[in-house]
Coordinates of C-alpha atoms in Angstrom, one line a residue:
X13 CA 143.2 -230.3 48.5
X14 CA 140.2 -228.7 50.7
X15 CA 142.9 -226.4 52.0
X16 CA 143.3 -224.9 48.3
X17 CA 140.3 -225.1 47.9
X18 CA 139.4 -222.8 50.5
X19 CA 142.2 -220.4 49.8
X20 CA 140.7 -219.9 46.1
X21 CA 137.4 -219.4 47.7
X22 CA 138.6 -216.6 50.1
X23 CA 140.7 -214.8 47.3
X24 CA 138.2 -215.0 44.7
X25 CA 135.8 -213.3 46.7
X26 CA 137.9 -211.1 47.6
X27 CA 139.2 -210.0 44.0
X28 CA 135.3 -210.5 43.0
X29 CA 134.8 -207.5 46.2
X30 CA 137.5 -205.2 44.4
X31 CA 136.5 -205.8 40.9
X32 CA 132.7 -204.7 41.5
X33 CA 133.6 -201.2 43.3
X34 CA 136.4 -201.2 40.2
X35 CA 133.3 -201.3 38.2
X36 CA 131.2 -199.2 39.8
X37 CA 134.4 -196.1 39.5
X38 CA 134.6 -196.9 35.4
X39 CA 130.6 -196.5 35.6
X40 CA 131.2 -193.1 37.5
X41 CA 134.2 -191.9 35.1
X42 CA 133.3 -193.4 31.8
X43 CA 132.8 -189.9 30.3
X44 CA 136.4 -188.8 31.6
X45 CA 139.7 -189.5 29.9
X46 CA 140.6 -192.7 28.5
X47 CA 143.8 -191.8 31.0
X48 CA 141.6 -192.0 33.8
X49 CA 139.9 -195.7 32.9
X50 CA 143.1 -197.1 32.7
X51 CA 144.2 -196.0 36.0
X52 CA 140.9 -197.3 37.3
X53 CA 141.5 -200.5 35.6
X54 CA 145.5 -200.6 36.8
X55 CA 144.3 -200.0 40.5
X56 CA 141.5 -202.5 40.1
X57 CA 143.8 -204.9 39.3
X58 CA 146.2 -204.4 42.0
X59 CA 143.2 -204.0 44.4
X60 CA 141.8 -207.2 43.4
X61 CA 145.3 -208.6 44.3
X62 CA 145.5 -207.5 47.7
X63 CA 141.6 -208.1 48.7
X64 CA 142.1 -211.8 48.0
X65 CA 145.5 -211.9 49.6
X66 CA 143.6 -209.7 52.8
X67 CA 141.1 -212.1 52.8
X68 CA 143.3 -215.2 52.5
X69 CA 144.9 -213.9 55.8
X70 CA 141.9 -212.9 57.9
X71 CA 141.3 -217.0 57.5
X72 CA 144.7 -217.2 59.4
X73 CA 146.3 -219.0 56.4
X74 CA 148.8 -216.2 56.1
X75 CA 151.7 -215.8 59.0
X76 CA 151.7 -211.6 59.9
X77 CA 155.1 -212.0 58.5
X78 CA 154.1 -213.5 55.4
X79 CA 150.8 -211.0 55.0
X80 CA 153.3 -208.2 55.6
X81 CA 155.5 -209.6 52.6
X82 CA 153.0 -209.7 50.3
X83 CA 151.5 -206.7 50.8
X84 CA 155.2 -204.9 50.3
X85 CA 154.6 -207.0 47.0
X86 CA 151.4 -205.8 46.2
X87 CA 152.3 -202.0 47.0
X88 CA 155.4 -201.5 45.1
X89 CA 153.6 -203.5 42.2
X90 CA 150.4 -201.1 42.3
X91 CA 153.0 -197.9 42.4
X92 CA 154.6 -199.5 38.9
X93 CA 151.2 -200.2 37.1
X94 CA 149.6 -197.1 38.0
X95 CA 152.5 -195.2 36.2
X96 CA 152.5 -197.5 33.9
X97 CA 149.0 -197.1 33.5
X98 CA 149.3 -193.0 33.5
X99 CA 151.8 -193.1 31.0
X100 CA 150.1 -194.8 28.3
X101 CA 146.8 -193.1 29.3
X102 CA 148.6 -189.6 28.3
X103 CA 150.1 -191.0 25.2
X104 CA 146.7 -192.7 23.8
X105 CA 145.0 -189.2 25.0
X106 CA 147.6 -187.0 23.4
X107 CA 147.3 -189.4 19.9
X108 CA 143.6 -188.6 20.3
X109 CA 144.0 -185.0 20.6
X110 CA 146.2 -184.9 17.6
X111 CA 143.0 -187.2 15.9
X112 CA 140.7 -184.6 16.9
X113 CA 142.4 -181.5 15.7
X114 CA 143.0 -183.2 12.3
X115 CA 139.5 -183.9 11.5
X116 CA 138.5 -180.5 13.2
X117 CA 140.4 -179.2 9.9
X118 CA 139.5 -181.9 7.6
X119 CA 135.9 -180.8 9.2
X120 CA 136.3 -177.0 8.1
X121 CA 137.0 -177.9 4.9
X122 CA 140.2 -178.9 4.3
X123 CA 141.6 -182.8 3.8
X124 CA 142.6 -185.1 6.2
X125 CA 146.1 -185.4 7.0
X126 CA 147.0 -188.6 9.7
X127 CA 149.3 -187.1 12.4
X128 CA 152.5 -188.6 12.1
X129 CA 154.3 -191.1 14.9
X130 CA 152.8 -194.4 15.9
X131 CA 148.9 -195.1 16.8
X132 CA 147.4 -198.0 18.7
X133 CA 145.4 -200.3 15.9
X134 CA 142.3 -198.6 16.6
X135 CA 143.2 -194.7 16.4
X136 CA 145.2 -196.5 12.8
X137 CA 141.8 -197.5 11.8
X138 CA 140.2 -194.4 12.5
X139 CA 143.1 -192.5 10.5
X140 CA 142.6 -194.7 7.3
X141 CA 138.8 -194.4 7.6
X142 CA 138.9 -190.7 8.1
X143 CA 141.5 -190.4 5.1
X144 CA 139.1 -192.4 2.8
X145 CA 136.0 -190.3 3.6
X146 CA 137.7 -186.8 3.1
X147 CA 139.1 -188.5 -0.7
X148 CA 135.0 -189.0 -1.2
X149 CA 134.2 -185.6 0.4
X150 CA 137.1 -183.8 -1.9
X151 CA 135.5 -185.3 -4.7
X152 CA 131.9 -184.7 -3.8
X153 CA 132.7 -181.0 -3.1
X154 CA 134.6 -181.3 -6.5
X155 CA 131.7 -182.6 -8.6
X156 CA 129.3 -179.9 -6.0
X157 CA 131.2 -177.3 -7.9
X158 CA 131.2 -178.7 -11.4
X159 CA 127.1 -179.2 -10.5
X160 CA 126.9 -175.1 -9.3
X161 CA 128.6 -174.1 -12.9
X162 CA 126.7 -176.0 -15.0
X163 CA 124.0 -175.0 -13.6
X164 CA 124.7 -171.0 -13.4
X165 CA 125.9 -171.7 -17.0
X166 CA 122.4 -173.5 -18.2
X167 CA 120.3 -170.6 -16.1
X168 CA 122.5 -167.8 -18.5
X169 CA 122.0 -170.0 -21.9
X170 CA 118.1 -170.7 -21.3
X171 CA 117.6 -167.2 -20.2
X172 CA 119.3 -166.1 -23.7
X173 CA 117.8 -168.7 -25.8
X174 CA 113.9 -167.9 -24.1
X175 CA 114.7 -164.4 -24.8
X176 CA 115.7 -164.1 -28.7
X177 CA 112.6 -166.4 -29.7
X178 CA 110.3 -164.5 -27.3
X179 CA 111.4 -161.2 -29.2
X180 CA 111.2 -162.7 -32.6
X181 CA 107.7 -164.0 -31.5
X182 CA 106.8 -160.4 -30.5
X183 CA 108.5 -158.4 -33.4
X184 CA 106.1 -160.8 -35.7
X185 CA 103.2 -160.4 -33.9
X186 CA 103.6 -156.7 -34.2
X187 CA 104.2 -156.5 -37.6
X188 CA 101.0 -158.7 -38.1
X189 CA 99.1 -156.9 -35.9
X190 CA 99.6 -153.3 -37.8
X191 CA 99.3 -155.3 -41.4
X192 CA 103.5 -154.3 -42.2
X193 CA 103.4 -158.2 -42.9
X194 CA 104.1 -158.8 -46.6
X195 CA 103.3 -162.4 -45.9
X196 CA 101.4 -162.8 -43.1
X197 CA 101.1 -166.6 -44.0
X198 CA 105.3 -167.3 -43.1
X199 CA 104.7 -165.5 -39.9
X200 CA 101.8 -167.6 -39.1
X201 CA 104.1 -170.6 -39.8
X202 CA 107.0 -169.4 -38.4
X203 CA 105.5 -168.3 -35.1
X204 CA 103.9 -171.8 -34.5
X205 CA 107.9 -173.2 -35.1
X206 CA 109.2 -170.8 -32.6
X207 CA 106.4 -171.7 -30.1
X208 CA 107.0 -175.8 -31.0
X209 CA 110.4 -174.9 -29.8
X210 CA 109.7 -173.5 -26.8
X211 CA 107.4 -176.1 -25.7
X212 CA 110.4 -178.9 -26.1
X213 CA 113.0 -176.7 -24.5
X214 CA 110.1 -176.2 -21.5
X215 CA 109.9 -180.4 -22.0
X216 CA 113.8 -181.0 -21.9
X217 CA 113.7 -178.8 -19.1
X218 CA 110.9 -181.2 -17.2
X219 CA 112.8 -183.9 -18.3
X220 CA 116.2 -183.4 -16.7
X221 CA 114.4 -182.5 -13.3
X222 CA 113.1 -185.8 -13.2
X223 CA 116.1 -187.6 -14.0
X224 CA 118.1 -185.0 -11.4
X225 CA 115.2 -185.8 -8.9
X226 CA 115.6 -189.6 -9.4
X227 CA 111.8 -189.8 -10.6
X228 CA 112.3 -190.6 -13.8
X229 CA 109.5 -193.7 -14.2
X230 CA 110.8 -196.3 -16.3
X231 CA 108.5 -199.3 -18.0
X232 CA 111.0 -201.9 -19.1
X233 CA 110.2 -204.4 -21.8
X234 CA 112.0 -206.8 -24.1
X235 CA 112.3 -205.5 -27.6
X236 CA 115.2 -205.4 -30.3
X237 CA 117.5 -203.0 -30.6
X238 CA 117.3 -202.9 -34.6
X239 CA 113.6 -202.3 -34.2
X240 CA 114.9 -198.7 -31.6
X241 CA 117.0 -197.8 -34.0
X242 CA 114.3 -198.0 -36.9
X243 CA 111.8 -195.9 -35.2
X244 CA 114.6 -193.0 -34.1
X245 CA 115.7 -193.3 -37.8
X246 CA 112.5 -192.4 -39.2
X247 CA 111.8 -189.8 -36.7
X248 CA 115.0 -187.9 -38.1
X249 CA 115.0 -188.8 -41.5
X250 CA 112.8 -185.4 -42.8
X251 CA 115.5 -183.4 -40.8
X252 CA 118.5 -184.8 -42.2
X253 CA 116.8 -184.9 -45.8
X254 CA 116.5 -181.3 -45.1
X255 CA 119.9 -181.0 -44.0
X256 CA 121.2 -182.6 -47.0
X257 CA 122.9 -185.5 -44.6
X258 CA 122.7 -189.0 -45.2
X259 CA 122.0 -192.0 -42.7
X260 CA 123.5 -195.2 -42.9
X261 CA 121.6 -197.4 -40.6
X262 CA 123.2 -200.6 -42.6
X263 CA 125.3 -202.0 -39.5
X264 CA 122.6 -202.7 -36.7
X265 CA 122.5 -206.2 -35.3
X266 CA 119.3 -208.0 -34.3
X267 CA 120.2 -207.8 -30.1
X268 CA 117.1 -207.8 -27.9
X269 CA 117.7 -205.9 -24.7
X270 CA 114.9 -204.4 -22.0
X271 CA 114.4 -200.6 -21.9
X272 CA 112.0 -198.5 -21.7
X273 CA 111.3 -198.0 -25.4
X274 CA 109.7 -194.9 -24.9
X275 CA 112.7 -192.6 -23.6
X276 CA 115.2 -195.4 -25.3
X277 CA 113.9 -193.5 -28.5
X278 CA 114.4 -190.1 -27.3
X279 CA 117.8 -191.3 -26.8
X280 CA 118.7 -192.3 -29.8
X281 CA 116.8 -189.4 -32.0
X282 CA 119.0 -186.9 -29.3
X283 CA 122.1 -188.8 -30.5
X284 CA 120.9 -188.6 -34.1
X285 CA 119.8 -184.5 -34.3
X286 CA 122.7 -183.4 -32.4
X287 CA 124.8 -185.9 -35.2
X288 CA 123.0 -184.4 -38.1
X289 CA 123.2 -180.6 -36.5
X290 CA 126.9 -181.1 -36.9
X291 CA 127.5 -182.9 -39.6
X292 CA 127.8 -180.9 -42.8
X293 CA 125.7 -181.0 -46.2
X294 CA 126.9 -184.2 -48.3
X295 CA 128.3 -185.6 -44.9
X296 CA 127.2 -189.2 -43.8
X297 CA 125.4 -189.7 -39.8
X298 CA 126.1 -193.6 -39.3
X299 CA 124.2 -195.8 -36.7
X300 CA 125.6 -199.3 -35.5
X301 CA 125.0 -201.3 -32.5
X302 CA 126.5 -204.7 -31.9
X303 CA 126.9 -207.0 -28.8
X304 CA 130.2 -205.8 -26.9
X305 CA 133.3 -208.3 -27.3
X306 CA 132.6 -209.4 -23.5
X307 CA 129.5 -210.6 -24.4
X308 CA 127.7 -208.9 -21.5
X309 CA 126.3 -205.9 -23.0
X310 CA 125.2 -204.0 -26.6
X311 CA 126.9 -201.2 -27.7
X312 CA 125.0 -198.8 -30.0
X313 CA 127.7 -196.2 -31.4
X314 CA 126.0 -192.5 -33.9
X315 CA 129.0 -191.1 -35.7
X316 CA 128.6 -187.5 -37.3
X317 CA 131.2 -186.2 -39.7
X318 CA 131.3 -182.6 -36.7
X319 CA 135.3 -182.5 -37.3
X320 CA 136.1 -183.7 -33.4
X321 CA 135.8 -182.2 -30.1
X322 CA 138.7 -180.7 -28.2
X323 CA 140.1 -182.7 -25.8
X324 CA 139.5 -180.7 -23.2
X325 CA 135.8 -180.5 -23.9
X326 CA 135.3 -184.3 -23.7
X327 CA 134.7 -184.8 -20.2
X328 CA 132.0 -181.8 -20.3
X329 CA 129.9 -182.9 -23.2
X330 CA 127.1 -184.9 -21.3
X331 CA 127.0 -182.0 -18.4
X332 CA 123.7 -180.1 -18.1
X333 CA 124.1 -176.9 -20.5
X334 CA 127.2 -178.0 -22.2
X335 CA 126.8 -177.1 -26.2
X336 CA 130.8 -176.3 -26.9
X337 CA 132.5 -173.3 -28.2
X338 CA 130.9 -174.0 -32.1
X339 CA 127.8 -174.6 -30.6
X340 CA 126.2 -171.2 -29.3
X341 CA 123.2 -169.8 -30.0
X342 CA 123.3 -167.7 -33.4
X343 CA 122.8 -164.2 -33.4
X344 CA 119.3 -163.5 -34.5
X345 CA 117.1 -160.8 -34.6
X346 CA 113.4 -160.0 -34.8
X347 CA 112.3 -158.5 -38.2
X348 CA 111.5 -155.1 -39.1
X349 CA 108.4 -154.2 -39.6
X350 CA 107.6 -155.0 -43.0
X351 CA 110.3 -157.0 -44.2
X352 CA 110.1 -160.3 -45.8
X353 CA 112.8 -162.3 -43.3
X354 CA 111.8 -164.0 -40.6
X355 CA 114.1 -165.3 -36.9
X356 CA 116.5 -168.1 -37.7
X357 CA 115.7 -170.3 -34.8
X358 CA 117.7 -170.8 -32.0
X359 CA 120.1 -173.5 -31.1
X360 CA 119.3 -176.0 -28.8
X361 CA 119.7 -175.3 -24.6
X362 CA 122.7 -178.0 -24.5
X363 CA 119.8 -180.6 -22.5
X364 CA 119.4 -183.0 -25.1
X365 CA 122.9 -185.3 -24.3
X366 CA 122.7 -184.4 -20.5
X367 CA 118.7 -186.4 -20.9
X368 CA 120.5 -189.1 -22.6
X369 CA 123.5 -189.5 -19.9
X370 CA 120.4 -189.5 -17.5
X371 CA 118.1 -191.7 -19.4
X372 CA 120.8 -194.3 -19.9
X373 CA 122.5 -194.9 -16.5
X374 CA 118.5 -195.4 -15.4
X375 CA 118.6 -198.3 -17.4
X376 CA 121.9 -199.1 -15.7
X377 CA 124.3 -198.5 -18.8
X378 CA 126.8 -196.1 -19.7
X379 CA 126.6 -192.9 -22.4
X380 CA 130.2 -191.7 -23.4
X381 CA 132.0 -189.7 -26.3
X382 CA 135.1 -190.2 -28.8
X383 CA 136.8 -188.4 -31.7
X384 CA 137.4 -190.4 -34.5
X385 CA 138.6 -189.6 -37.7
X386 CA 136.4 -186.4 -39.1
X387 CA 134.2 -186.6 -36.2
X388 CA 133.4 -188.1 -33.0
X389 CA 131.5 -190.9 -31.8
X390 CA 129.0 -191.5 -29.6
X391 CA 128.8 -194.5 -27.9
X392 CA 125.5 -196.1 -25.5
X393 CA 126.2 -199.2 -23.7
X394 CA 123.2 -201.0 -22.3
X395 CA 122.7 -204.4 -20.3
X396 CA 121.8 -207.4 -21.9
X397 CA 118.7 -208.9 -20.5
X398 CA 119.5 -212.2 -18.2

């Protein structure tokens, strides 16, 4: 027993000699090819071998017959793992190169294509990994895009809608300034409606850069949702009196939730004035919410009687500067000196539903759109409070 002892002692020093100067060579080439590492590793191993066997005989318990065996052993084993070694070195480099020039064009732009043939688990991982990010990146350059032409298209639509009240304002000042106004009093009021205008479209403007710069401060409390309702209500009701468009609040249920009643409001009078905008004269702007059939959230809904949205215009109607083909500015034009008509005023910028996609998902809910019969509905789903 002291005997095997003894022989365990010598070879594991030995193979303890060979595997620290194996480690120090990995040290040396660890920024070299993974070909190269497992060589290292393949020799180490053999090395190891034969320092424990080399040492086993310098105690004299190997016969020079025996020592000369084993080292035949050892040699043609070392020349077998060292090819071995090599040859799976150059396939894992060459399925790394293949790695590496796929993501160099997934990199440039492109999408990620895994090269075909078999992988180790590791470079596998790495494929499916690099896969998943360029789907995110695809769609991040996608919605990039979709973010560059909504906003080229809201830079062209403010720049028209600043302009024609900006030259209505200064045809009327004009004409009041060399007394050509037959009623001086309409230009007085209508100048202080154009400039009313201008100051909320500067507003909606401030508005969405917060809620784009994620500093839109919310105060959260716990209030009723029929008690929103009645205050957006009765901030649209002398519009859509004026309109000749009836409300129909009748279907609102008694649900508390916690927002920030504040821009909750603006929410809901958005909904409402682009409702009543489109509805007709005689037609009916109806306002329900109720708690979702999950249980898990309210649901306030503003139908108009607009006619529908094309289908194709759906997914566009919350983006930044969106206002639809039947929604464009009118033509209007500044008054001739003298004469008794004044601007019609301009259409909104196409902010107000982009402010209430933003204003909602801050509360953590969800704004979207629907045709229904004779219209389209407009639908807010917000959190119940735990």
């Amino acid at each position: 027993m002291k005997d095997f002892l003894l022989i365990a002692l010598f070879a594991f020093g030995g193979a303890v000699c060979a595997g620290a100067l194996g480690a120090l060579v990995l040290r040396l080439v660890r920024h070299r090819s993974v070909a190269v590492s497992l060589t290292v590793i393949a020799a180490v191993t053999v090395t190891a071998m034969l320092a424990g066997t080399l040492a086993v005989a310098q105690a004299m318990f190997l016969s020079r017959h025996d020592l000369g065996v084993v080292t035949l052993v050892v040699a043609m084993a070392a020349v077998v793992s060292l090819a071995v070694a090599l040859l799976l070195g150059r396939w894992v480099v060459a399925r790394s190169r293949e790695l590496s020039l796929a993501a160099r064009d997934f990199g440039d732009g492109g999408s990620f294509a895994a090269p075909p043939g078999l992988a180790t688990a590791e470079l596998a991982a790495l494929s499916r990994e690099l896969a998943a990010t360029s789907e995110k990146l695809a769609v991040s350059r996608e919605r990039e895009r979709a973010l560059e032409t909504s906003r080229r298209e809201l830079v062209a639509w403010i720049s028209h809608d600043l302009r024609t009240p900006l030259a209505g304002l200064r045809a009327m000042s004009e004409a009041l300034e060399d007394g050509m106004a037959e009623d001086p009093a309409r230009y007085h009021r209508q100048i202080r409606t154009e400039v009313d205008r201008l100051n909320s479209m500067v507003g909606d403007l401030f508005e969405l850069s917060r809620i784009h710069a994620g500093a839109l401060a919310l105060s959260p409390s716990r209030m009723s949702v029929y008690d929103l309702v009645g205050d957006a209500l009765s901030g649209v009701h002398p519009l859509a009196r004026e309109r000749g468009v009836r409300l129909d609040g009748g279907a609102v249920d008694r649900v508390p939730v916690e927002v920030d009643g504040k821009e909750m409001t603006r929410v809901l009078a958005n909904l409402l004035i682009n409702a009543i905008r489109h509805t007709p004269a005689d037609g009916t702007v109806a306002i329900a919410a109720s708690v979702r059939a999950a249980g898990d959230a309210v649901v306030v809904s503003v139908t108009d009687g607009c006619g529908g949205i094309p289908a194709e215009e759906l997914p566009r109607v919350f983006d930044t500067g969106w206002r639809g083909n039947q929604a464009r500015t009118p033509p209007s034009g500044a008054p001739a000196a003298g004469a008794a008509s004044v601007p019609a005023p301009p259409a909104g910028a196409g902010l107000g539903l982009a402010i209430v996609r933003g204003i909602v998902e801050a509360h953590a809910g969800r704004a979207a759109v629907r045709n229904v019969p004779g219209g389209c509905r407009f639908e807010v789903t917000l959190p119940l409070p735990a």
